[in-house]
Amino acid sequence: MELSRRTFTALAGTAALGLALAGSRAATGTHPAQAVPTGPPPAAPRADGKRHEVGFDRYSLLVDGRRLVLWSGEMHPFRLPSPSLWRDVLQKLRAHGHNAVSVPVPWNLHSPAPGRHDFTGVRDLDLFLTMAAEERLYVVLRPGPYLGSADLDAGGLPGWLRAAEGVAGRAPGTDPAYLRHVDEWLGAVDAIAVRHLFTGGGGTVLLYQFEDRSPGADGGAHLSRLRRKVRADGIDVPLFHDDGRADRPRTPGFAAGTAVGASDPWGGVSSGGRGYIGVREKWDPARERSSLLTGLATGVTAHTVRMAVGGTSWGWLSSPDVYTSYDYGAPIDQARRPTSKLAPPQQLGHLLRTVPDLARLEPAGEVRAKDDRLKVHHLANPDTDAQVYVLRNDSAEQVTSPLPGTGIEVPVTVGARDARLLVTGLRLGRRKLAFSTAQPLFRLAVGRQDIAAFVGRAGETAQVSLACDVQPLTNRLDPEPAWSYAQGRLNVVTPLGVGGLSRVLVEDGDSTTPMLLLFADDATALRLWPHETPSGPLLVHGPALLRSVTLRGATVHLTGDVAGETGLEVWAPRGVTAVTWNGQPVRTTASRAGSLVMEGLLPATPAPSLPALDGWRRRTENPEAEPDFDDARWTAADRTASRGGAPVPEGRPVLSADDYGFHYGDVWYRGRFEDARGITSVSLSYRTGTQGLLMAWLDGQPLGTHRMPVPDEDTVGRGTWTATAAFAVPERLRERGGRVLSVLVRPMQQAGQESAGDGPGSGGGEADGASGAGRGLASVAFEGASREIGWRIQGAGAPDRVRGALNNGGLYGEREGWHLPGHDDRDWEPVDLPREDRRQGVAWYRTDFRLDVDPDVDGAIGLVLEDGPERAYRVQIFLNGWNMGQYINDVGPQHTFVLPNGILRTRGSNTLALAVLSDGTTPAGLGAVRLTLLGAVRGGVPVEPVESPGR
């Protein structure tokens, strides 16, 4: 919910906004006995074994009596199925200014069956929470049970819940059977979370959200019940939820999901068909900065950026409307690469951590810019009298305007659809900022000097004015800045983006402590890395990422990433005279700016070479279409009523796949009937998610394919589609004797909450409202004669212990292990690509390839599939047995699929298997298939292989 307040609440048994402790002695609470003054924020969190107090007032969260502005970034560990890489992303979040990570925990990923909860392997929540504490990040934990905002299948509810005994339809919060399952789920999560609570010192879990939807007018009892359950499990940190009601005045503003991007649907309506390149351009840094600063201006001091990190909706994980990539246009993209969109959250994160004045702000007097296209939010800190101005320009043109009554003595420029934060009267260590036309980036006391950094757009001119009763000694250490002194003000002016970082050293005058002023544009600021150490702050300039800092004696040991050739400059605590980088000594000299500067440059990272994908083997499947296929062990589809609430035609059996325990992936139906005389056509009604598909055969002869339409602007949010496909029965099959009707349905995924009033849509699709369960066939009818038909159904086999329930569907090759690394494919047909195939049905392609990436290089590698857009087919991609997503050639927009290291063996052999579904209406097969390098840095984190068992 963008720029909204969430409600911190105990829900029952306390005052309106109380946070009951449920017997805990952790002293979480709402309002302190007296106002907490502005002061240093709490130290970075860790699992220190000590008790901690967590509470809040109307300004901010309070941690051990200190104000904390929460600057959280949302990531989905379950969309990065390689636990080693969780640490990589957590380190990037911390380095880029975040002090917390928001983590949804999907019920469907962890619960393959009622009462079973799996937290092993890529589902290891305990491991993730341990890593977050080791990386000094708070955790906002979100176990649902509903997680609709995360774009998950059924909003994160497990598939088996749709047909569980006693659970009716969509499992409302008043259903006792549903609530029993919820209690089991929350109990399983809480048993892990309670060991990692920051209040108890076992970890860094600071906040806990239950539910991710408004429960409606009668939902108070449901939320109260969830609250009592969570408290009874020992969760004593503040709770919050989306209660759908108006803001409450005595809580801090909480934006639990400020959008800085968006998910993209099949066909790419939101991105103009360009995929996440288009999303990232639409949600550019200017729009992102405007959104984040507006939140701060409206009192939000507990912030979650959604999404901070892109990911992959591997297997059947995603909601039905979005395709495999969940890049989201995020600041850190799906391939774990930092982007230019990191500039706004990084700048604000550093500012909020190092300038405590922003943790206690109140609305101040109205300010109007001379140009009314510039909207001004004026706030003030009542303790320090620092004045904060958030300037927002919603117009399509750059605006330059004076700001009367602010003390900012020169006009200020704000880019089109951009925003800027300016401060006057702010203490910068031992000196005071009169005003600045550039946004403060951070302030630090490093060694024997104060450092203040300012940032703005490249090409702008920054002016900083310091209040100085006595003229100081001023030295420009780079050629770009200029300065003057008059009437008790030191004025420094410099262009931004010219020559990189600009430095000005201010000495003497009103203070004996030197001050270093740093000026950077957005790109340069992304290479400035402030870091806290036990001996005080440290600042590094130059590399692509700073991961860790260790002080031992007179040496500072740095680790991080290098992409292109770069210098290295370090401002370190007193007594540090030597530097190492990634374990190697670095020759440095002391600079006039008080830094240690590397002699020479860190070399650029060479691009790893990637092999061509050749040696393909091919094998066709779908024997289920043949009349003599043995389906005796399949499940008889003979239910007369649907547990999940799917509508059933009178006198017909239930055909919903969920009713028979098949919740993910493709489903096969085989129906037997006697005497085909008089039958001219067969009509198959089916229900799927977006881009669902049906193929039919009669006695092994293809009848045809039907597919749901590509969503347009009016139907892009629809998650459930229904249609009826009519196929003519060939003359030669209209004879006496038994017949077998074989139907393959790709149901796609289950919708979350939908509006029951969406109504019919184009192309034969229809919104299914609250009865979204019932994927698969709905009913079958014959034209020309009436026939009784007996059905059997088969979907995915039992999930393996590693990849879980969401990996596999019901294709024959999946059930037989054709996607696994150990499968013997020596008798498959050798083929070259591109390959043309007009056959309706499924064909598999397999190849092996080896990689030999330098162990010191973190290479992000993707798989590219390309073909003519007129060729109608889709592909399931399996890497070492892991289902890495779905490609639809004539729909798109995704053509590149990230292969996460760990599942991908970057130093070893890999098996790639592609299951191709061709609808028979166009030439199909496979076009170009190749590996691509998405990025490479020297550094990264050690990566352990993710288990990929074969047969």
CSV table of N, CA and C in Angstrom, one decimal, residues 6 50 57 201 296 340 348 354 358 366 426 477 504 511 571 592 658 680 850-851 862 879 899:
chain,number,residue,atom,x,y,z
A,6,ARG,N,0.3,2.1,8.2
A,6,ARG,CA,-0.2,0.8,8.6
A,6,ARG,C,-0.4,0.9,10.1
A,50,LYS,N,21.3,-10.1,24.2
A,50,LYS,CA,20.8,-9.1,25.3
A,50,LYS,C,19.4,-8.8,25.0
A,57,ASP,N,6.5,6.0,19.2
A,57,ASP,CA,5.5,7.1,19.4
A,57,ASP,C,5.1,7.6,18.1
A,201,GLY,N,17.3,-10.8,21.9
A,201,GLY,CA,18.7,-10.9,21.6
A,201,GLY,C,19.1,-12.0,20.7
A,296,LEU,N,8.4,10.6,3.3
A,296,LEU,CA,9.1,11.3,4.4
A,296,LEU,C,8.4,12.6,4.7
A,340,SER,N,21.0,2.0,-11.7
A,340,SER,CA,21.0,3.4,-11.4
A,340,SER,C,19.8,3.8,-10.4
A,348,LEU,N,18.9,8.4,0.5
A,348,LEU,CA,18.0,8.6,1.7
A,348,LEU,C,18.4,7.7,2.8
A,354,THR,N,22.6,8.9,9.3
A,354,THR,CA,23.6,9.7,9.8
A,354,THR,C,23.1,11.1,10.2
A,358,LEU,N,16.1,13.9,11.3
A,358,LEU,CA,15.0,13.5,10.4
A,358,LEU,C,14.1,12.5,11.1
A,366,GLU,N,3.7,27.1,6.3
A,366,GLU,CA,3.6,27.0,4.8
A,366,GLU,C,4.6,27.8,4.1
A,426,LEU,N,21.1,23.0,9.9
A,426,LEU,CA,21.5,21.6,10.3
A,426,LEU,C,22.9,21.6,10.8
A,477,LEU,N,40.4,20.9,-3.1
A,477,LEU,CA,41.3,19.8,-3.4
A,477,LEU,C,41.1,19.2,-4.8
A,504,VAL,N,36.4,19.7,-0.9
A,504,VAL,CA,36.8,21.0,-0.3
A,504,VAL,C,37.1,20.9,1.1
A,511,SER,N,36.0,26.5,14.3
A,511,SER,CA,36.2,25.2,14.9
A,511,SER,C,37.7,24.8,14.6
A,571,TRP,N,38.8,6.8,3.9
A,571,TRP,CA,38.9,7.6,5.1
A,571,TRP,C,38.7,6.7,6.3
A,592,ARG,N,45.8,15.0,1.0
A,592,ARG,CA,45.4,16.3,1.8
A,592,ARG,C,44.0,16.2,2.3
A,658,ASP,N,-7.9,-29.5,-8.5
A,658,ASP,CA,-7.6,-29.4,-7.1
A,658,ASP,C,-8.4,-30.4,-6.3
A,680,THR,N,-20.9,-35.2,-33.6
A,680,THR,CA,-20.2,-34.3,-34.6
A,680,THR,C,-19.1,-33.4,-34.0
A,850,ARG,N,29.3,-27.2,-20.0
A,850,ARG,CA,30.2,-26.9,-18.9
A,850,ARG,C,30.6,-25.5,-18.8
A,851,LEU,N,30.8,-25.0,-17.6
A,851,LEU,CA,31.3,-23.6,-17.4
A,851,LEU,C,32.6,-23.7,-16.6
A,862,GLY,N,22.5,-15.7,-18.0
A,862,GLY,CA,21.1,-16.0,-18.3
A,862,GLY,C,21.0,-16.9,-19.5
A,879,LEU,N,16.8,-26.4,-15.4
A,879,LEU,CA,18.2,-26.3,-15.3
A,879,LEU,C,18.6,-27.2,-14.1
A,899,LEU,N,19.7,-17.6,-14.6
A,899,LEU,CA,20.1,-18.9,-14.0
A,899,LEU,C,20.9,-18.7,-12.8
